[in-house]
mmCIF file of N, CA, C and O in Angstrom:
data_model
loop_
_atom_site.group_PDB
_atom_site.id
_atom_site.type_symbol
_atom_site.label_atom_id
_atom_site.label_comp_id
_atom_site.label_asym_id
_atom_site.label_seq_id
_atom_site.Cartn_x
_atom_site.Cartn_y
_atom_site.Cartn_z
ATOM 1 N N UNK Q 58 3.584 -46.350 50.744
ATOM 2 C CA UNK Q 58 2.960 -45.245 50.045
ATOM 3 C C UNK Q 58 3.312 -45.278 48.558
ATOM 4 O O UNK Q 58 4.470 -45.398 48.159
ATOM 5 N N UNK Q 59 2.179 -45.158 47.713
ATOM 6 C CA UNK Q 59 2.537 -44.892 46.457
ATOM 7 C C UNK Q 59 3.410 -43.513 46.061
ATOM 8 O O UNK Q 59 3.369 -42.390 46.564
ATOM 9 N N UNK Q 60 4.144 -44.001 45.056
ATOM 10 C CA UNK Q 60 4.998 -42.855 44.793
ATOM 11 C C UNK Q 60 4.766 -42.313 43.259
ATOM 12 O O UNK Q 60 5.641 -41.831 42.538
ATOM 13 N N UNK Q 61 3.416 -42.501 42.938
ATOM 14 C CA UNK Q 61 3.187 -42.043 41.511
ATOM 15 C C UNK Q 61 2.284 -41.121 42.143
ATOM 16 O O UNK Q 61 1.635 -41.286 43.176
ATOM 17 N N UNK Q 62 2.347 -39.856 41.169
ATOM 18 C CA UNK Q 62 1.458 -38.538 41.036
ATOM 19 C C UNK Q 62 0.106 -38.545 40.828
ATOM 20 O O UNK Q 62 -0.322 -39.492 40.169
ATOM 21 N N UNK Q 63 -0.733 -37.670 41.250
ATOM 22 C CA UNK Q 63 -1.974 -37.982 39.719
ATOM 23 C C UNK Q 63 -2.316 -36.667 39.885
ATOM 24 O O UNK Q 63 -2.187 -35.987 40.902
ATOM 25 N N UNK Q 64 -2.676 -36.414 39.023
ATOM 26 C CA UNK Q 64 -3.197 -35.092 38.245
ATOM 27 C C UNK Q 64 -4.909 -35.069 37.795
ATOM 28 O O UNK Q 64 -5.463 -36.028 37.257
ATOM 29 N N UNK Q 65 -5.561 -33.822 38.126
ATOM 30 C CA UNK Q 65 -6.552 -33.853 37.006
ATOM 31 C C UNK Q 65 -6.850 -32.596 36.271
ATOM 32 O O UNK Q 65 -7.129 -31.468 36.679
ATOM 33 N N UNK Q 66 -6.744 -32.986 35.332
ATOM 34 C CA UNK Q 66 -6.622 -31.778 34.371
ATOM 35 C C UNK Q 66 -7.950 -31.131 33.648
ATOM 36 O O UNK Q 66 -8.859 -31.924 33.402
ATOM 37 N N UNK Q 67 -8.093 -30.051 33.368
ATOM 38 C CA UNK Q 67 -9.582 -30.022 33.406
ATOM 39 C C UNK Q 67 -9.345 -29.077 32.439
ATOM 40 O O UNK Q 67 -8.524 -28.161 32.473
ATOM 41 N N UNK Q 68 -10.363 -29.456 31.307
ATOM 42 C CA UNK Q 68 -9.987 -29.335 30.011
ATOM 43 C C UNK Q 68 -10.940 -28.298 29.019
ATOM 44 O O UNK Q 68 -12.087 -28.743 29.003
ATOM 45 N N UNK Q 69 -10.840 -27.335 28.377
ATOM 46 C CA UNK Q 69 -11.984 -26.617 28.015
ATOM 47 C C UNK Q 69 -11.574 -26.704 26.513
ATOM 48 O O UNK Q 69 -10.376 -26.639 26.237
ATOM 49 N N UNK Q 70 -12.470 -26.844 25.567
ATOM 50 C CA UNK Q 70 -12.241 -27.088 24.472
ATOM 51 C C UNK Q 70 -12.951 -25.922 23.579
ATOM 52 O O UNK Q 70 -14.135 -25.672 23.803
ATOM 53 N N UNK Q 71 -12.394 -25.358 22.784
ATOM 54 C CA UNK Q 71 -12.853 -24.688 21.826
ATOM 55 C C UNK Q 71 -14.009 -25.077 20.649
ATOM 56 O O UNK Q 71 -14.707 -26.077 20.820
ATOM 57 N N UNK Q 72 -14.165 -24.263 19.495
ATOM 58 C CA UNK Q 72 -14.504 -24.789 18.502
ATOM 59 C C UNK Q 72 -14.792 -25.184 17.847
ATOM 60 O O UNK Q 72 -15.901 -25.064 17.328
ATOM 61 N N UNK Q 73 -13.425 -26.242 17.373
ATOM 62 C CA UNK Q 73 -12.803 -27.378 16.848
ATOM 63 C C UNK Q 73 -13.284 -28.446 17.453
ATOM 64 O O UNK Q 73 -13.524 -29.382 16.691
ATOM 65 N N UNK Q 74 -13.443 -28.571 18.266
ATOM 66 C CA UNK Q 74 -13.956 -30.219 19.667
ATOM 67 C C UNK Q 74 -14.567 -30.675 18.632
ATOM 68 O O UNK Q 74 -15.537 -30.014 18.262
ATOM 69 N N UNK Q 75 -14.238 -31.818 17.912
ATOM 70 C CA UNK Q 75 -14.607 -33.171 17.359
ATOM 71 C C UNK Q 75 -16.566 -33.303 17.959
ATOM 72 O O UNK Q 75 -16.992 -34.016 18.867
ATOM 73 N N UNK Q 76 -17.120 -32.647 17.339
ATOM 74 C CA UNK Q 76 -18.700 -33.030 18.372
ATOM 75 C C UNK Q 76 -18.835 -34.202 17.649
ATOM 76 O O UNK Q 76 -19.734 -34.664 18.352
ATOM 77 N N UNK Q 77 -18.696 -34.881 16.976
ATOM 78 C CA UNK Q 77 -19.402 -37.239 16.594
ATOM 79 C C UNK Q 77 -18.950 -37.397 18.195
ATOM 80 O O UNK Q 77 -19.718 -37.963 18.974
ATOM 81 N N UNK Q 78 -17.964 -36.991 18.544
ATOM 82 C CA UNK Q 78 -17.423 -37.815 20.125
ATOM 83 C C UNK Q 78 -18.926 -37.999 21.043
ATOM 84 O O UNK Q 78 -19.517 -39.027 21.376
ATOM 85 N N UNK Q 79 -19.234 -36.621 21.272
ATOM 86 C CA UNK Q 79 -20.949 -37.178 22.162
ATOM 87 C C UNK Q 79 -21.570 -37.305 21.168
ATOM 88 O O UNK Q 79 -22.575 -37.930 21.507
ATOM 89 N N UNK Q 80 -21.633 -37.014 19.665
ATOM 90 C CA UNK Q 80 -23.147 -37.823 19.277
ATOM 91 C C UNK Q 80 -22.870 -39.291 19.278
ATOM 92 O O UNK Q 80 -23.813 -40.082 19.244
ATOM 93 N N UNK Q 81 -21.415 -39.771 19.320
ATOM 94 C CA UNK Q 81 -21.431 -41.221 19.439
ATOM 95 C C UNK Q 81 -21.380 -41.935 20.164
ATOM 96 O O UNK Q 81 -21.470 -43.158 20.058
ATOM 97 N N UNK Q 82 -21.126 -40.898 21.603
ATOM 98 C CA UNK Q 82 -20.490 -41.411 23.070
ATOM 99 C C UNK Q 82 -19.936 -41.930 22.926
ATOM 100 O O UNK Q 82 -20.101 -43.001 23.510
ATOM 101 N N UNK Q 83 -18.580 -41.804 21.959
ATOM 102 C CA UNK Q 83 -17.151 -42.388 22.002
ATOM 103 C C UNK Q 83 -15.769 -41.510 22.309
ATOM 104 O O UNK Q 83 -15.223 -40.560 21.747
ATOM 105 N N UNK Q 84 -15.460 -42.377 23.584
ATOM 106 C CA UNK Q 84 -14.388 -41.891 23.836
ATOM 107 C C UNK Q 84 -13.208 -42.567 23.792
ATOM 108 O O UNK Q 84 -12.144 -42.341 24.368
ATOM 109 N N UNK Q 85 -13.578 -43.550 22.925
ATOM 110 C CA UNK Q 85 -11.894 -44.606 22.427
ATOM 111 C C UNK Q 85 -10.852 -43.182 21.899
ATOM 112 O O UNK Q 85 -9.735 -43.691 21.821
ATOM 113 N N UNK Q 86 -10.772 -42.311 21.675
ATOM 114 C CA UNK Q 86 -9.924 -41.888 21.501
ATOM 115 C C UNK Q 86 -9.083 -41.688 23.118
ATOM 116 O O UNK Q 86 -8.023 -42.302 22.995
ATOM 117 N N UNK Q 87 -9.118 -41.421 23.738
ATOM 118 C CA UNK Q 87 -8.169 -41.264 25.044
ATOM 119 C C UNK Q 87 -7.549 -42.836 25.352
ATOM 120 O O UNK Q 87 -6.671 -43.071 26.182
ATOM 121 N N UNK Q 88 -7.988 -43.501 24.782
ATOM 122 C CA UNK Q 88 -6.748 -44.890 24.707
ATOM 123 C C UNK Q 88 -5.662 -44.433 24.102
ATOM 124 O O UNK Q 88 -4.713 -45.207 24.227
ATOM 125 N N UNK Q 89 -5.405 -43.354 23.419
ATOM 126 C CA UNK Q 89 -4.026 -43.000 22.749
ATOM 127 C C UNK Q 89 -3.102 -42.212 24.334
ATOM 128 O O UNK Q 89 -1.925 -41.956 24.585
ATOM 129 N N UNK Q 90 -3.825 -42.129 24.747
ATOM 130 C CA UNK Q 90 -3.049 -41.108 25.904
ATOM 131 C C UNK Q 90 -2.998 -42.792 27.221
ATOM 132 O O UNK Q 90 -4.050 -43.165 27.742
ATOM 133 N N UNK Q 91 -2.196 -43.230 27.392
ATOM 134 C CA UNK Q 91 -2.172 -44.532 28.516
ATOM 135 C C UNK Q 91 -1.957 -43.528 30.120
ATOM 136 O O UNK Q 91 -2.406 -43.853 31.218
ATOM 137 N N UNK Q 92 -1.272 -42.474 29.848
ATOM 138 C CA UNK Q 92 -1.629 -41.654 31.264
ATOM 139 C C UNK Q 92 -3.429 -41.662 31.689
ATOM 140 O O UNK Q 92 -4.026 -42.152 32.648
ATOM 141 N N UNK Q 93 -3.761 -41.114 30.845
ATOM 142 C CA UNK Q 93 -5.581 -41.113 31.348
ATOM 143 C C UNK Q 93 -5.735 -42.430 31.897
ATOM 144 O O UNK Q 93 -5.480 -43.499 31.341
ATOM 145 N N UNK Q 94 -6.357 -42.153 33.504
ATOM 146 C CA UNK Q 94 -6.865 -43.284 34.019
ATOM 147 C C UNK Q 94 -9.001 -43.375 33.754
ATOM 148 O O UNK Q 94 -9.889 -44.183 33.481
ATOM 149 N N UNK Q 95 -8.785 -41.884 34.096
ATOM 150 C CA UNK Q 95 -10.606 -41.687 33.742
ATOM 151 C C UNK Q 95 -10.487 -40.141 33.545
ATOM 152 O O UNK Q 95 -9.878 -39.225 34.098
ATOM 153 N N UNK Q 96 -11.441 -40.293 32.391
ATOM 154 C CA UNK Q 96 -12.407 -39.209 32.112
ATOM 155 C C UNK Q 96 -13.799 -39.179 32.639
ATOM 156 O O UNK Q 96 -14.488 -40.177 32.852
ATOM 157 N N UNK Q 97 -14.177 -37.846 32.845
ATOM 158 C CA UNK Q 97 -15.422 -37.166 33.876
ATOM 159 C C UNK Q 97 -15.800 -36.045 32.760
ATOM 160 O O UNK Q 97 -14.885 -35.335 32.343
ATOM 161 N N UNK Q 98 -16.882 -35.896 32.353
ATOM 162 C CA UNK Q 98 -17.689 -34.574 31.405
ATOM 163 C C UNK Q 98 -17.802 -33.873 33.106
ATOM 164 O O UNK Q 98 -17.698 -34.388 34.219
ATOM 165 N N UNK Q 99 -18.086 -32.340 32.586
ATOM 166 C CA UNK Q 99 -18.640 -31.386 34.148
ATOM 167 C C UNK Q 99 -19.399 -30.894 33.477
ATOM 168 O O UNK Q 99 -19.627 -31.140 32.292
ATOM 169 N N UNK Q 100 -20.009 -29.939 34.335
ATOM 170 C CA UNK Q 100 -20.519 -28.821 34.477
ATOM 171 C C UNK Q 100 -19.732 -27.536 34.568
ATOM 172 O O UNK Q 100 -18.694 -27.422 35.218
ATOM 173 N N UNK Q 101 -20.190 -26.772 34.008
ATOM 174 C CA UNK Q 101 -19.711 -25.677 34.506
ATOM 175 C C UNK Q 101 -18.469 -24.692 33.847
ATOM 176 O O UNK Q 101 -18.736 -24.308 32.709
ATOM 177 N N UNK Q 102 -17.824 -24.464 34.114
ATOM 178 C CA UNK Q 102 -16.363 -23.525 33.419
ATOM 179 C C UNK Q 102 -15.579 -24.432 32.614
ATOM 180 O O UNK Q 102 -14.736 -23.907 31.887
ATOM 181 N N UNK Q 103 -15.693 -25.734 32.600
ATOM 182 C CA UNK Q 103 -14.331 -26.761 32.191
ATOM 183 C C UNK Q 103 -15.915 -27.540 31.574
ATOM 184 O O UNK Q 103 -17.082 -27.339 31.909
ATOM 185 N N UNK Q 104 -15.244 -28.567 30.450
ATOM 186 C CA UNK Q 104 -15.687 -29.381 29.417
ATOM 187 C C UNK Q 104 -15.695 -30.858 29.991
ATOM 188 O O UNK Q 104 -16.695 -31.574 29.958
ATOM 189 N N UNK Q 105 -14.351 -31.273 30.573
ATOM 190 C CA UNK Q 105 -13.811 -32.102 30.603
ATOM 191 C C UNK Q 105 -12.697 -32.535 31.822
ATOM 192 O O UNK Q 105 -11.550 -32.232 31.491
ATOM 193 N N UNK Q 106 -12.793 -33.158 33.116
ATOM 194 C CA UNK Q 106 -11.640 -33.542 33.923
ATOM 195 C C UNK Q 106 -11.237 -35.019 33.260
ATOM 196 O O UNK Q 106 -11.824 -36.060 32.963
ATOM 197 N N UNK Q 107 -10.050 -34.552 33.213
ATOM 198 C CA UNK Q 107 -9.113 -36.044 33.058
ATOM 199 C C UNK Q 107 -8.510 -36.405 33.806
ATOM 200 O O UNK Q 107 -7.860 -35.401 34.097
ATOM 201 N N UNK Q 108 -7.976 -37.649 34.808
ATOM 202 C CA UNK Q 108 -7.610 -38.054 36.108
ATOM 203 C C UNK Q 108 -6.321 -38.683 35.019
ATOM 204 O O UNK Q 108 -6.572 -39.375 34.032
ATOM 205 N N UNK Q 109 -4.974 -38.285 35.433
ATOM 206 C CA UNK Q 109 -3.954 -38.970 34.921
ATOM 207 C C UNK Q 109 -2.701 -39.120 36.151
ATOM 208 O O UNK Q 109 -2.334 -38.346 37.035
ATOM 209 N N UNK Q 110 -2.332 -40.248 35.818
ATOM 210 C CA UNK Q 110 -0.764 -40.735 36.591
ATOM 211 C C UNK Q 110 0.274 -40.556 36.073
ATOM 212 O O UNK Q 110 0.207 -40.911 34.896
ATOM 213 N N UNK Q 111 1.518 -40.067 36.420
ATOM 214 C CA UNK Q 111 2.919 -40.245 36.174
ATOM 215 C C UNK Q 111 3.524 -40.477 37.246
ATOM 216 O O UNK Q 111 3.023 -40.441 38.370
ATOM 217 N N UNK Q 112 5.244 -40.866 36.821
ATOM 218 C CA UNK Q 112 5.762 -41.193 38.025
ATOM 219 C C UNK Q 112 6.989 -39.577 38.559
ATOM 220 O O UNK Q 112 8.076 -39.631 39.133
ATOM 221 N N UNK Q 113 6.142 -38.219 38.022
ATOM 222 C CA UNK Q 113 6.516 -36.901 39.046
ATOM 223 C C UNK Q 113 5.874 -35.764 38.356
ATOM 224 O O UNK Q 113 5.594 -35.704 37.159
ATOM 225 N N UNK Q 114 5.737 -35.142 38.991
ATOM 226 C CA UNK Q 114 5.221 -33.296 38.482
ATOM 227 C C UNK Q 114 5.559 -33.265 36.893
ATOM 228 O O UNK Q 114 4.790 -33.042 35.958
ATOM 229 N N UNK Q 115 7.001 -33.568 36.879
ATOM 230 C CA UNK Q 115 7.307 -33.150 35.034
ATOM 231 C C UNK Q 115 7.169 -34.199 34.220
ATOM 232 O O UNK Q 115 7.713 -34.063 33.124
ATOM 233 N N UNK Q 116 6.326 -35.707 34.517
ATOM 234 C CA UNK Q 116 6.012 -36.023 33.505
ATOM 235 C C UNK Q 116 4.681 -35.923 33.459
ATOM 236 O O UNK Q 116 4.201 -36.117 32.342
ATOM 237 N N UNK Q 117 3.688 -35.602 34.608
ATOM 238 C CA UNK Q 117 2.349 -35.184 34.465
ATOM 239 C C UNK Q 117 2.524 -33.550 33.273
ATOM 240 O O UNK Q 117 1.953 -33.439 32.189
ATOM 241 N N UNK Q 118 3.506 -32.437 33.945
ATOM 242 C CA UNK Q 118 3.399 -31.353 33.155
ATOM 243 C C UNK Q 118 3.789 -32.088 31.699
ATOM 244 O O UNK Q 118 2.921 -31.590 30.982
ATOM 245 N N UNK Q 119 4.589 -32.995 30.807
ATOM 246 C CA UNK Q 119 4.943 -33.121 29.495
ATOM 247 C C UNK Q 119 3.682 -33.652 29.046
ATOM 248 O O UNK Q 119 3.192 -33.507 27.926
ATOM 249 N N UNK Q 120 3.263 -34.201 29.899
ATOM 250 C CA UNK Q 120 1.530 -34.821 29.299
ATOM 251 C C UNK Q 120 0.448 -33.806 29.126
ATOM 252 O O UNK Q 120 -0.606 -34.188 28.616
ATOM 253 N N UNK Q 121 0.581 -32.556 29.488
ATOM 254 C CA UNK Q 121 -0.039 -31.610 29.201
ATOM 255 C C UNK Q 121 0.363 -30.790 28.350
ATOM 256 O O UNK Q 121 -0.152 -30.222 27.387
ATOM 257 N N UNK Q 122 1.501 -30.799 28.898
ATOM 258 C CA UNK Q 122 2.126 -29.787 27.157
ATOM 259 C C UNK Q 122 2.635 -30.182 25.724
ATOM 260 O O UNK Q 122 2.891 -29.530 24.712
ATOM 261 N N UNK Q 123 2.684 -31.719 26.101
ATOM 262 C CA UNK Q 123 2.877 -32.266 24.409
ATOM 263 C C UNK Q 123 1.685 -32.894 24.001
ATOM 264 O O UNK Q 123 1.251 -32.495 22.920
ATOM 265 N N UNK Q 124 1.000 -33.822 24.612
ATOM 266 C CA UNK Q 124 -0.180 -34.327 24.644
ATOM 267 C C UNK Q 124 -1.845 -33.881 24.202
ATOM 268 O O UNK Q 124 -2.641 -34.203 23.320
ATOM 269 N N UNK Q 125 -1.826 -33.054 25.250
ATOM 270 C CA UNK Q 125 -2.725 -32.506 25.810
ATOM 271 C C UNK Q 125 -3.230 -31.020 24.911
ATOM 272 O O UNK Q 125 -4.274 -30.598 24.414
ATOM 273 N N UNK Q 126 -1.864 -30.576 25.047
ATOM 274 C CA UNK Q 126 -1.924 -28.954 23.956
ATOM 275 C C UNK Q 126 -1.774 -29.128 22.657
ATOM 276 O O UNK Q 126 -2.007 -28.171 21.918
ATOM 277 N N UNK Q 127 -1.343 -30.416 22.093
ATOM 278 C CA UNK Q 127 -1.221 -30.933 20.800
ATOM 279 C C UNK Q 127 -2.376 -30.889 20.561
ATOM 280 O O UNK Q 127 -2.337 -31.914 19.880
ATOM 281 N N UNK Q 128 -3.263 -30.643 20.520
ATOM 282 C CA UNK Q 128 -4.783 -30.704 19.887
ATOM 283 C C UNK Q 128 -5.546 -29.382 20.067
ATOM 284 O O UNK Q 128 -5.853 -28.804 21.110
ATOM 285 N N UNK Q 129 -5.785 -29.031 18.715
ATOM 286 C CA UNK Q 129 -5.786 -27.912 17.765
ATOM 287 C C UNK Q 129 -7.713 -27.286 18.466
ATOM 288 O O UNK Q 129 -8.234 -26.176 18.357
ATOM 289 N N UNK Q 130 -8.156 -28.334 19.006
ATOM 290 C CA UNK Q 130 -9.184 -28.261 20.197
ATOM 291 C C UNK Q 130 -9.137 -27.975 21.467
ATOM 292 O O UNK Q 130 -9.912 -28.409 22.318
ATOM 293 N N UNK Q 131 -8.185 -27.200 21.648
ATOM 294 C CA UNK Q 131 -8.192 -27.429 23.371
ATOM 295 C C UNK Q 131 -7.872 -25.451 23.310
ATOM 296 O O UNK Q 131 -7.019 -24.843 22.664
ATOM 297 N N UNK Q 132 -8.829 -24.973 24.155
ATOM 298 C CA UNK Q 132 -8.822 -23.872 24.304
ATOM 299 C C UNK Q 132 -7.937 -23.589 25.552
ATOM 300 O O UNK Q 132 -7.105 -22.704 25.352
ATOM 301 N N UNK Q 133 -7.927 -24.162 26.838
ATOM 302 C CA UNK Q 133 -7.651 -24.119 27.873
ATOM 303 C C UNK Q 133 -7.419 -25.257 29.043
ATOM 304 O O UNK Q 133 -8.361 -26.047 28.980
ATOM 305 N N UNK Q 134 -6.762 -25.514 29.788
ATOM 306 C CA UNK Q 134 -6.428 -26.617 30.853
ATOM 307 C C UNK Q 134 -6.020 -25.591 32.268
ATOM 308 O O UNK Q 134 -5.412 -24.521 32.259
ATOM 309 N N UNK Q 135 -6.549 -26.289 33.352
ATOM 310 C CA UNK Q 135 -5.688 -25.981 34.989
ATOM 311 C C UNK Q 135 -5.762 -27.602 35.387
ATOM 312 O O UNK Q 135 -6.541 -28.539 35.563
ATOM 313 N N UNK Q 136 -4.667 -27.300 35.392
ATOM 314 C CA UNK Q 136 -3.967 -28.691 36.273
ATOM 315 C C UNK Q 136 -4.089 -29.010 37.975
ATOM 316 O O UNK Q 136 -3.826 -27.936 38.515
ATOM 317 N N UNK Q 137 -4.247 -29.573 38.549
ATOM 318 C CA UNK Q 137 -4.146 -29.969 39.950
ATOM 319 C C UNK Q 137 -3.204 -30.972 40.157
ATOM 320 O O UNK Q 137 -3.647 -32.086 39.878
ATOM 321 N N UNK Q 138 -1.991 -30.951 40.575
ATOM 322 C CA UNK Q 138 -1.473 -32.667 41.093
ATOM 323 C C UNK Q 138 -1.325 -32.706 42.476
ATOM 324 O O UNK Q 138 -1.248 -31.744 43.240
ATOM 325 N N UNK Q 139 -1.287 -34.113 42.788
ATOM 326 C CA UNK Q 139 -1.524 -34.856 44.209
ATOM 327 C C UNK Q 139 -0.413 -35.610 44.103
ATOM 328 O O UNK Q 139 0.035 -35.855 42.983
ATOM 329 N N UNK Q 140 0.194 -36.088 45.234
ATOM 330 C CA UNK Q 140 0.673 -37.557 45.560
ATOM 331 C C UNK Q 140 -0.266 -37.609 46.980
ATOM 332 O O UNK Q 140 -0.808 -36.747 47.672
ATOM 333 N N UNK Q 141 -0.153 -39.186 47.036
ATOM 334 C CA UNK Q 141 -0.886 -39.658 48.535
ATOM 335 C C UNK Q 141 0.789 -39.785 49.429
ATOM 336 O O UNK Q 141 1.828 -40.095 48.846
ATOM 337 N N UNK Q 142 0.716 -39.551 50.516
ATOM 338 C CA UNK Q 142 1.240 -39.480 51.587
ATOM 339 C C UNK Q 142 1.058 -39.805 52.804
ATOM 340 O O UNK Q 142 1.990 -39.849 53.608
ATOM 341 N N UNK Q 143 -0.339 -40.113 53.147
ATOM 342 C CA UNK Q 143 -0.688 -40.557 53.793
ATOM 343 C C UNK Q 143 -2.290 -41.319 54.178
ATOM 344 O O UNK Q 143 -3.364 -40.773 54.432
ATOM 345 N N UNK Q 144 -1.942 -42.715 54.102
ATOM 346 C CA UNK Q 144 -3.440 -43.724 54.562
ATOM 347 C C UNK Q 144 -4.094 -43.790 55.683
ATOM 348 O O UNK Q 144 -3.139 -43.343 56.317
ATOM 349 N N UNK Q 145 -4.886 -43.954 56.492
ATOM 350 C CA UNK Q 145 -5.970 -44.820 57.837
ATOM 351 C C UNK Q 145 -5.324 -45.706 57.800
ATOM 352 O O UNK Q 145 -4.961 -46.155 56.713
ATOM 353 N N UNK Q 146 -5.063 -46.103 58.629
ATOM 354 C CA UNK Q 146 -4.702 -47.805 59.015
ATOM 355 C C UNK Q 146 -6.638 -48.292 58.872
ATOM 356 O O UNK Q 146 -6.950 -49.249 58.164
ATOM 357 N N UNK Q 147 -7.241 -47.839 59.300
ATOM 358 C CA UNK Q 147 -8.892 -48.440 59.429
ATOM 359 C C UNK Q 147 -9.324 -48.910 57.716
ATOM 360 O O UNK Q 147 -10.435 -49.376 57.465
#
């Protein structure tokens, strides 16, 4: 069993949100964050899910609170984390 976390954090942005990002459909900026495995745009109440790994709860939470809240764009986040625990043998 893997013993890394993952999280997805779901991200609502104010404001401030950088809009060139969709007029350019660039999202090279989340290469600065190496936790992000994938980003997902939604629908709905949230802007943005981000799927990220650490190896426990408090380094997924420091990735949200230094990372994540560091940007003068971010109105709001709810977090979800997982570990897997259990596979199918099938």
């Amino acid at each position: 069993m893997s013993q890394t976390w993952q999280a997805q954090v779901h991200v609502k942005w104010n404001k401030k949100w950088p809009k060139e990002w969709a007029a350019k459909k660039s999202w090279d900026w989340l290469k600065e964050w190496p936790e992000v495995k994938s980003a997902w745009t939604t629908m709905g109440e949230w802007d943005l899910v981000l799927w990220v790994s650490g190896d426990s709860p408090e380094a997924l939470e420091k990735f949200v609170c230094d990372k994540v809240w560091s940007k003068d764009w971010i109105e709001k986040t709810e977090t979800h984390w997982a570990r897997n625990v259990w596979n199918s043998a099938a």
